[in-house]
XYZ file of C-alpha atoms in Angstrom:
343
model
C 0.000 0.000 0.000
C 2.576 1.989 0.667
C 4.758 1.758 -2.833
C 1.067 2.530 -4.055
C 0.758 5.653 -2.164
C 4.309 6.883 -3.118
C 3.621 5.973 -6.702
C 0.949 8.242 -6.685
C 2.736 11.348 -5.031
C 5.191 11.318 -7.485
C 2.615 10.793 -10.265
C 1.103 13.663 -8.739
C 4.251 16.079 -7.885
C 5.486 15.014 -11.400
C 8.488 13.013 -10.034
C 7.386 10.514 -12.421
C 5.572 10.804 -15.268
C 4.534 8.466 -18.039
C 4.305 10.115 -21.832
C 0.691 9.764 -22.549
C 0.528 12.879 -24.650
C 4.212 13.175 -26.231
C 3.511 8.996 -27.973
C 0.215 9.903 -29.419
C 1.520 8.585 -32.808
C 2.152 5.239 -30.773
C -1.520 4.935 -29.211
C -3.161 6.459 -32.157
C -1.685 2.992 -34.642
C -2.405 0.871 -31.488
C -5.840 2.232 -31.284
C -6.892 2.011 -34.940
C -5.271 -1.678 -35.204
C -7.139 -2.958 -32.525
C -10.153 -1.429 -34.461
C -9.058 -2.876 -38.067
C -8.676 -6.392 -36.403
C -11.831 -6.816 -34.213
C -13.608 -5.598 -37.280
C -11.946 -7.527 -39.881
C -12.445 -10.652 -37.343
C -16.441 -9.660 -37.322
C -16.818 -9.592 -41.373
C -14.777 -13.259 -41.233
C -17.025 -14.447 -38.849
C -20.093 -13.581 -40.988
C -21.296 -10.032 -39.058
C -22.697 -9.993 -35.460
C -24.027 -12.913 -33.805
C -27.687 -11.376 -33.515
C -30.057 -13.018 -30.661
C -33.299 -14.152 -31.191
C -34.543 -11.253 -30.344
C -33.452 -8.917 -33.614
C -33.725 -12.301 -36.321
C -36.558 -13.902 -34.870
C -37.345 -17.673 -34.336
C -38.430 -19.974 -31.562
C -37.928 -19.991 -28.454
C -38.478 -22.960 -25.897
C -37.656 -23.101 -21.895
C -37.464 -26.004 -20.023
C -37.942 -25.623 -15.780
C -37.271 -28.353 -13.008
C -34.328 -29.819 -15.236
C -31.384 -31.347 -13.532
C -29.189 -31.926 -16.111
C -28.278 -28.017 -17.714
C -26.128 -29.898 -20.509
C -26.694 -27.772 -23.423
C -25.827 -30.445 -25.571
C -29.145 -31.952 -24.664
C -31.405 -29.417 -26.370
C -29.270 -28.753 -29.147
C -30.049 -32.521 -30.061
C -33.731 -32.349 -29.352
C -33.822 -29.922 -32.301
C -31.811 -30.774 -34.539
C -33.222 -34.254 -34.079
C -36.454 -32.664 -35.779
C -34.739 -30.110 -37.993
C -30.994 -31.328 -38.607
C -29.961 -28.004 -40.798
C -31.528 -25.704 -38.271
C -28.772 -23.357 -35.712
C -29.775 -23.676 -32.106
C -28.867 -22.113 -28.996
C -29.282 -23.730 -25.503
C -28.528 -21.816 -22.753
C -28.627 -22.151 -18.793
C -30.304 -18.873 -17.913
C -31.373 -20.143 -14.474
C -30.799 -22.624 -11.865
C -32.430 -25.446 -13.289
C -34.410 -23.912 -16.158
C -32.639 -24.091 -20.068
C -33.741 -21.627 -22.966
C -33.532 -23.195 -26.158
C -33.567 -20.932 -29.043
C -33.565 -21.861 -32.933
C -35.532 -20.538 -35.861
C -38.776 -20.109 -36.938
C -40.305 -23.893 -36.521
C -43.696 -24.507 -37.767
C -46.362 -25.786 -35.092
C -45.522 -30.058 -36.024
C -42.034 -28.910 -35.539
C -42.576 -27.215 -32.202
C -44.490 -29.914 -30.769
C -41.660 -32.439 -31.820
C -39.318 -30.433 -30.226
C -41.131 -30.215 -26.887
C -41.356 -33.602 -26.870
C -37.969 -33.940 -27.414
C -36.930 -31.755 -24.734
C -39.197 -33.573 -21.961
C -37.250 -36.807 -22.716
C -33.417 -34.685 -22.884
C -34.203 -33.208 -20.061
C -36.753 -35.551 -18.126
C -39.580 -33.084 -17.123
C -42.925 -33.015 -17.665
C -45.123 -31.349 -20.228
C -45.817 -28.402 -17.813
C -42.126 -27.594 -17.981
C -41.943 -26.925 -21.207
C -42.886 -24.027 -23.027
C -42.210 -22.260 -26.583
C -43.301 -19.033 -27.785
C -42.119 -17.399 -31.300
C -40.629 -14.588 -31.530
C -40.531 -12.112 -34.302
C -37.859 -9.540 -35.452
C -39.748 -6.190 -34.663
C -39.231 -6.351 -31.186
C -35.291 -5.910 -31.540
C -35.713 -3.938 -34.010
C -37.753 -1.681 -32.317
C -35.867 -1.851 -29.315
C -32.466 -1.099 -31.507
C -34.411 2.344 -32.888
C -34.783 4.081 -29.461
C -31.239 2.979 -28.799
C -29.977 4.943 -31.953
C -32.368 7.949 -30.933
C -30.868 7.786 -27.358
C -27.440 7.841 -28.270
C -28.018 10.329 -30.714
C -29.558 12.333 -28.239
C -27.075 11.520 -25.099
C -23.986 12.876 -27.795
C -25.674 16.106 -28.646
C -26.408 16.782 -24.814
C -23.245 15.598 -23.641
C -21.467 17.479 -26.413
C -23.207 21.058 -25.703
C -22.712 20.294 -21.582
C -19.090 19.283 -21.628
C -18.629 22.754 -24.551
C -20.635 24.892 -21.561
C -18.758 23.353 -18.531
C -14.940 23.401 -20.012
C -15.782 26.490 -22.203
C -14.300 24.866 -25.219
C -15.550 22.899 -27.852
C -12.365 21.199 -28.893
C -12.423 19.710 -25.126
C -15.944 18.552 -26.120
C -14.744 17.259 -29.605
C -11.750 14.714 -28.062
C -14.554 13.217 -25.596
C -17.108 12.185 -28.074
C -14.600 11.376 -30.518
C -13.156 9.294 -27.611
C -17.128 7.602 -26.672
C -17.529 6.657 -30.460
C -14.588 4.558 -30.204
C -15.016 2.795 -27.066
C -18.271 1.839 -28.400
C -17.254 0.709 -31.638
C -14.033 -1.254 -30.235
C -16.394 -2.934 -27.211
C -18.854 -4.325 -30.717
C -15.825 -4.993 -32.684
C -14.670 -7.004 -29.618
C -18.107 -8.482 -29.406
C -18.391 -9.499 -32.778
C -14.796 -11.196 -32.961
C -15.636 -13.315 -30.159
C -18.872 -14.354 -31.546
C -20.584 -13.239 -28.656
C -24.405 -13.080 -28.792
C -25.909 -9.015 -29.316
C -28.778 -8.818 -27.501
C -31.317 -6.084 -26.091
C -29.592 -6.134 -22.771
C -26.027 -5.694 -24.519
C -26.848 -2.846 -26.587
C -28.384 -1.280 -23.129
C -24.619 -2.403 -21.742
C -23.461 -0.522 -24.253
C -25.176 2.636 -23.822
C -24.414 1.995 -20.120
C -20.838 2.323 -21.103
C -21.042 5.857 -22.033
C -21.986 6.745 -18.897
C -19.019 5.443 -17.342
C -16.545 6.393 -19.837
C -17.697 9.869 -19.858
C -17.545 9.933 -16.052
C -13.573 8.909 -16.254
C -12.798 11.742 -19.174
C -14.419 14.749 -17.214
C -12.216 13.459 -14.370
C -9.502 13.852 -16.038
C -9.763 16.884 -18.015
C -11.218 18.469 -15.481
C -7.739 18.416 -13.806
C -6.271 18.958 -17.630
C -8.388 22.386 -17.297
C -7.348 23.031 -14.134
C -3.416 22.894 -14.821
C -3.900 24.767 -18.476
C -6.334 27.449 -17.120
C -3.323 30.218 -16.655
C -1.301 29.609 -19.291
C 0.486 33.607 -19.330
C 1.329 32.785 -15.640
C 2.867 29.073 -16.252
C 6.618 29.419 -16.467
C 7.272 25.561 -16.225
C 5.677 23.084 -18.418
C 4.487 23.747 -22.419
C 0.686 23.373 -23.014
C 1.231 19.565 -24.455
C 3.382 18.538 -21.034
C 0.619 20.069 -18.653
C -1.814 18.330 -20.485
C 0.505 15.110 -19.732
C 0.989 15.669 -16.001
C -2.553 16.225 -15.492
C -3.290 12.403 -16.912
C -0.721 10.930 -14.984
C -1.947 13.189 -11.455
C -5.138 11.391 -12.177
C -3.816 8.033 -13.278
C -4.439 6.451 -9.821
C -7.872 7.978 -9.300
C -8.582 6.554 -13.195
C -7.364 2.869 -12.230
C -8.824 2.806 -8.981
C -12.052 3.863 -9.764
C -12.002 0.977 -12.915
C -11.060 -1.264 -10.660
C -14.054 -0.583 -8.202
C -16.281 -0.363 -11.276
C -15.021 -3.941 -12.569
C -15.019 -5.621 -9.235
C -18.968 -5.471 -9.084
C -19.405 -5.882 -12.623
C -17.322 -8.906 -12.992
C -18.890 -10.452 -9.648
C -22.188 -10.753 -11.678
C -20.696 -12.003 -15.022
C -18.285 -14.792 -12.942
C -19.959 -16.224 -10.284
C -23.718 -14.903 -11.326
C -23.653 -15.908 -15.162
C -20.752 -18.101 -14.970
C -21.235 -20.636 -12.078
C -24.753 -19.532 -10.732
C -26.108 -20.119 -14.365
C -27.834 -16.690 -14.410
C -27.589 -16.006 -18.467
C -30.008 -13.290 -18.296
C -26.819 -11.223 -16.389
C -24.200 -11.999 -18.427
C -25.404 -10.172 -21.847
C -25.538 -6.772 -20.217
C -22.647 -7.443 -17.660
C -20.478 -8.961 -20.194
C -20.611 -5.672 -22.127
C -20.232 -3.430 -19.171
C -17.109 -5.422 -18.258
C -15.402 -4.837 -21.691
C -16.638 -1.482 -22.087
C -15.165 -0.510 -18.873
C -11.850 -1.415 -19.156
C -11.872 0.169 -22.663
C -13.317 3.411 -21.363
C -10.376 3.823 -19.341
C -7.749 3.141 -21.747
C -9.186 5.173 -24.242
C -9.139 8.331 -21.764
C -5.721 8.210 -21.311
C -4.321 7.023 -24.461
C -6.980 8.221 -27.267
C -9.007 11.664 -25.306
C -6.370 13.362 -23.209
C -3.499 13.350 -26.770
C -6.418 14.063 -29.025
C -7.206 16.965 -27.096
C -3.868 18.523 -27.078
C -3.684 17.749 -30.452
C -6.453 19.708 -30.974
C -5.006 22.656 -29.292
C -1.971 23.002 -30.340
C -2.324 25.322 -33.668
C -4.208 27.801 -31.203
C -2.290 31.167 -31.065
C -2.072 31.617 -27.243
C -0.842 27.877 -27.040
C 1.671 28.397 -29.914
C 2.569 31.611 -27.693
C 3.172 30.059 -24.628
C 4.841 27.234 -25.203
C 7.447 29.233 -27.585
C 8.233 31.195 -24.468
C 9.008 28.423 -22.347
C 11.081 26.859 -25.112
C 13.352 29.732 -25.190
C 13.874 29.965 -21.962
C 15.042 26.319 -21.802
C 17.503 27.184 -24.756
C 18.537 30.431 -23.046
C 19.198 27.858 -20.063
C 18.337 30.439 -17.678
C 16.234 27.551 -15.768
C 13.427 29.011 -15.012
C 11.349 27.393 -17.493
C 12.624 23.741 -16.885
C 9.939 21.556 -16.645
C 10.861 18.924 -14.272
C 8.866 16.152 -15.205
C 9.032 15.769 -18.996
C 11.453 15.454 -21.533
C 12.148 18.492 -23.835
C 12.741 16.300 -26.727
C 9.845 14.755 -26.470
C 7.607 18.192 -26.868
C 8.354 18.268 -30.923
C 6.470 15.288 -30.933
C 2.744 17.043 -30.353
């Protein structure tokens, strides 16, 4: 605890400091790989795995069982319907959901049938229902309206709050991509997209955008007086504010995963709760992404952003000189000169 605690002093005092800003170039390829491959993974694997819920089919569940072998239903359908793709699923303590496409009402029956003898329940334990494709797709419309909605307000708030709209630009630039790399990463993996991912998803947001006003709050704070800074260029306060908050960014991931991960491991995982591990699954992934993407994508982007600005251009050539003067009073004692060119 205590190598933590010193850690973050000098994080903080700017005894150490990690180059966040000045390897933009570095993050930036990193970044757009990851991006390039979870897509290009997605397209091989034939586009999202959609559930039930957005392609429509039928659905049976099965109560009382006490074998949760998915194995078992997968037969009892394709014993009926050997072409068909099913899902079986243990979404409960003793109860299976068996999903698989549209079946016509011989079919169904079949299948029930078959899933009383799998499973060896009665006919009062089974039930199917069909389910069409409107419902997700409905569902998927007010998601797009929401998020459309949540980035316009977000994007005139955080403009009002840090009274600049490039600060505003690097955040939602920053959201977009932890969305699309936590879908990407979904759709590599094959992992099933249902309504209570895509509200994971938009859960995301929330968090991610909590972690980037954090820490440009504190980038605000340390650029607010630029004329009176006689230390660090606009691109190196930028830098020490994102490592002075690099504990309070890890920390509060960690708290946020802890929970999080709780439901997806022991609820979904061992406790057989499947209706969890959609929504927690994404949270989970989103999470960890959100964080990364402050500090390595947001917090460069946004000095980026600044640096062509005339009072920024101003300041920092003033400090420069006075390092090349080497009258010292412009050192900067946390980053390296060299690396300032880079930004």
């Amino acid at each position: 605890m205590s190598r933590l605690a010193t850690w973050g002093n000098e994080l903080y005092t700017g005894k150490k400091s990690y180059p966040f800003v000045h390897r933009w170039k570095l993050w930036f390829v990193i970044a757009a790989i990851l991006l390039v491959i979870s897509g290009g993974l997605t397209l091989a694997r034939g586009g999202f795995n959609m559930g039930i819920e957005f392609r429509g089919g039928s659905e049976f569940t099965v109560s009382g069982v006490s074998n949760t072998d998915p194995a078992a239903g997968e037969s009892a359908v394709t014993d009926v319907v050997p072409e068909t793709v099913v899902t079986a699923t243990n979404i409960a303590p003793n109860t299976m959901r068996v999903q698989t496409e549209h079946l016509d009402d011989n079919q169904t029956l079949e299948v029930a049938a078959n899933l009383q003898e799998a499973y060896g329940v009665g006919a009062d334990n089974v039930t199917s229902t069909f389910v069409g494709p409107t419902w997700g797709q409905a569902v998927s419309q007010q998601a797009a309206i929401g998020l459309i909605i949540f980035v316009v307000l977000v994007a005139l708030l955080m403009a009002l709050y840090f009274r600049t709209w490039k600060m505003s630009l690097a955040a939602i630039i920053g959201l977009f991509y932890v969305v699309a790399l936590t879908t990407g990463i979904y759709g590599s993996t094959g992992f099933e997209i249902t309504p209570s991912a895509i509200i994971g998803f938009l859960t995301i947001l929330s968090y991610a955008l909590y972690d980037t006003v954090v820490v440009f709050d504190k980038i605000r704070e340390n650029t607010d007086n630029l004329e009176e800074d006689v230390q660090r260029t606009f691109s190196e306060n930028v830098n020490l504010a994102v490592n002075q908050t690099l504990v309070r960014s890890i920390t509060t991931s960690i708290v946020g995963i802890l929970p999080v991960g709780s439901i997806l491991f022991i609820g979904a995982g061992l406790l057989g709760a499947g209706t969890l591990r959609d929504i927690s699954l994404a949270i989970f992934v989103g999470i960890i992404v959100g964080t990364l993407a402050t500090l390595f994508i947001q917090a460069p982007l946004y000095a980026l952003l600044r640096r062509r600005d005339s009072n920024v251009q101003e300041h920092d050539a003033r400090i420069l000189r006075k390092r090349s003067s080497g009258s010292g009073e412009g050192d900067a004692p946390v980053t390296e000169p060299s690396a300032v060119s880079n930004v």
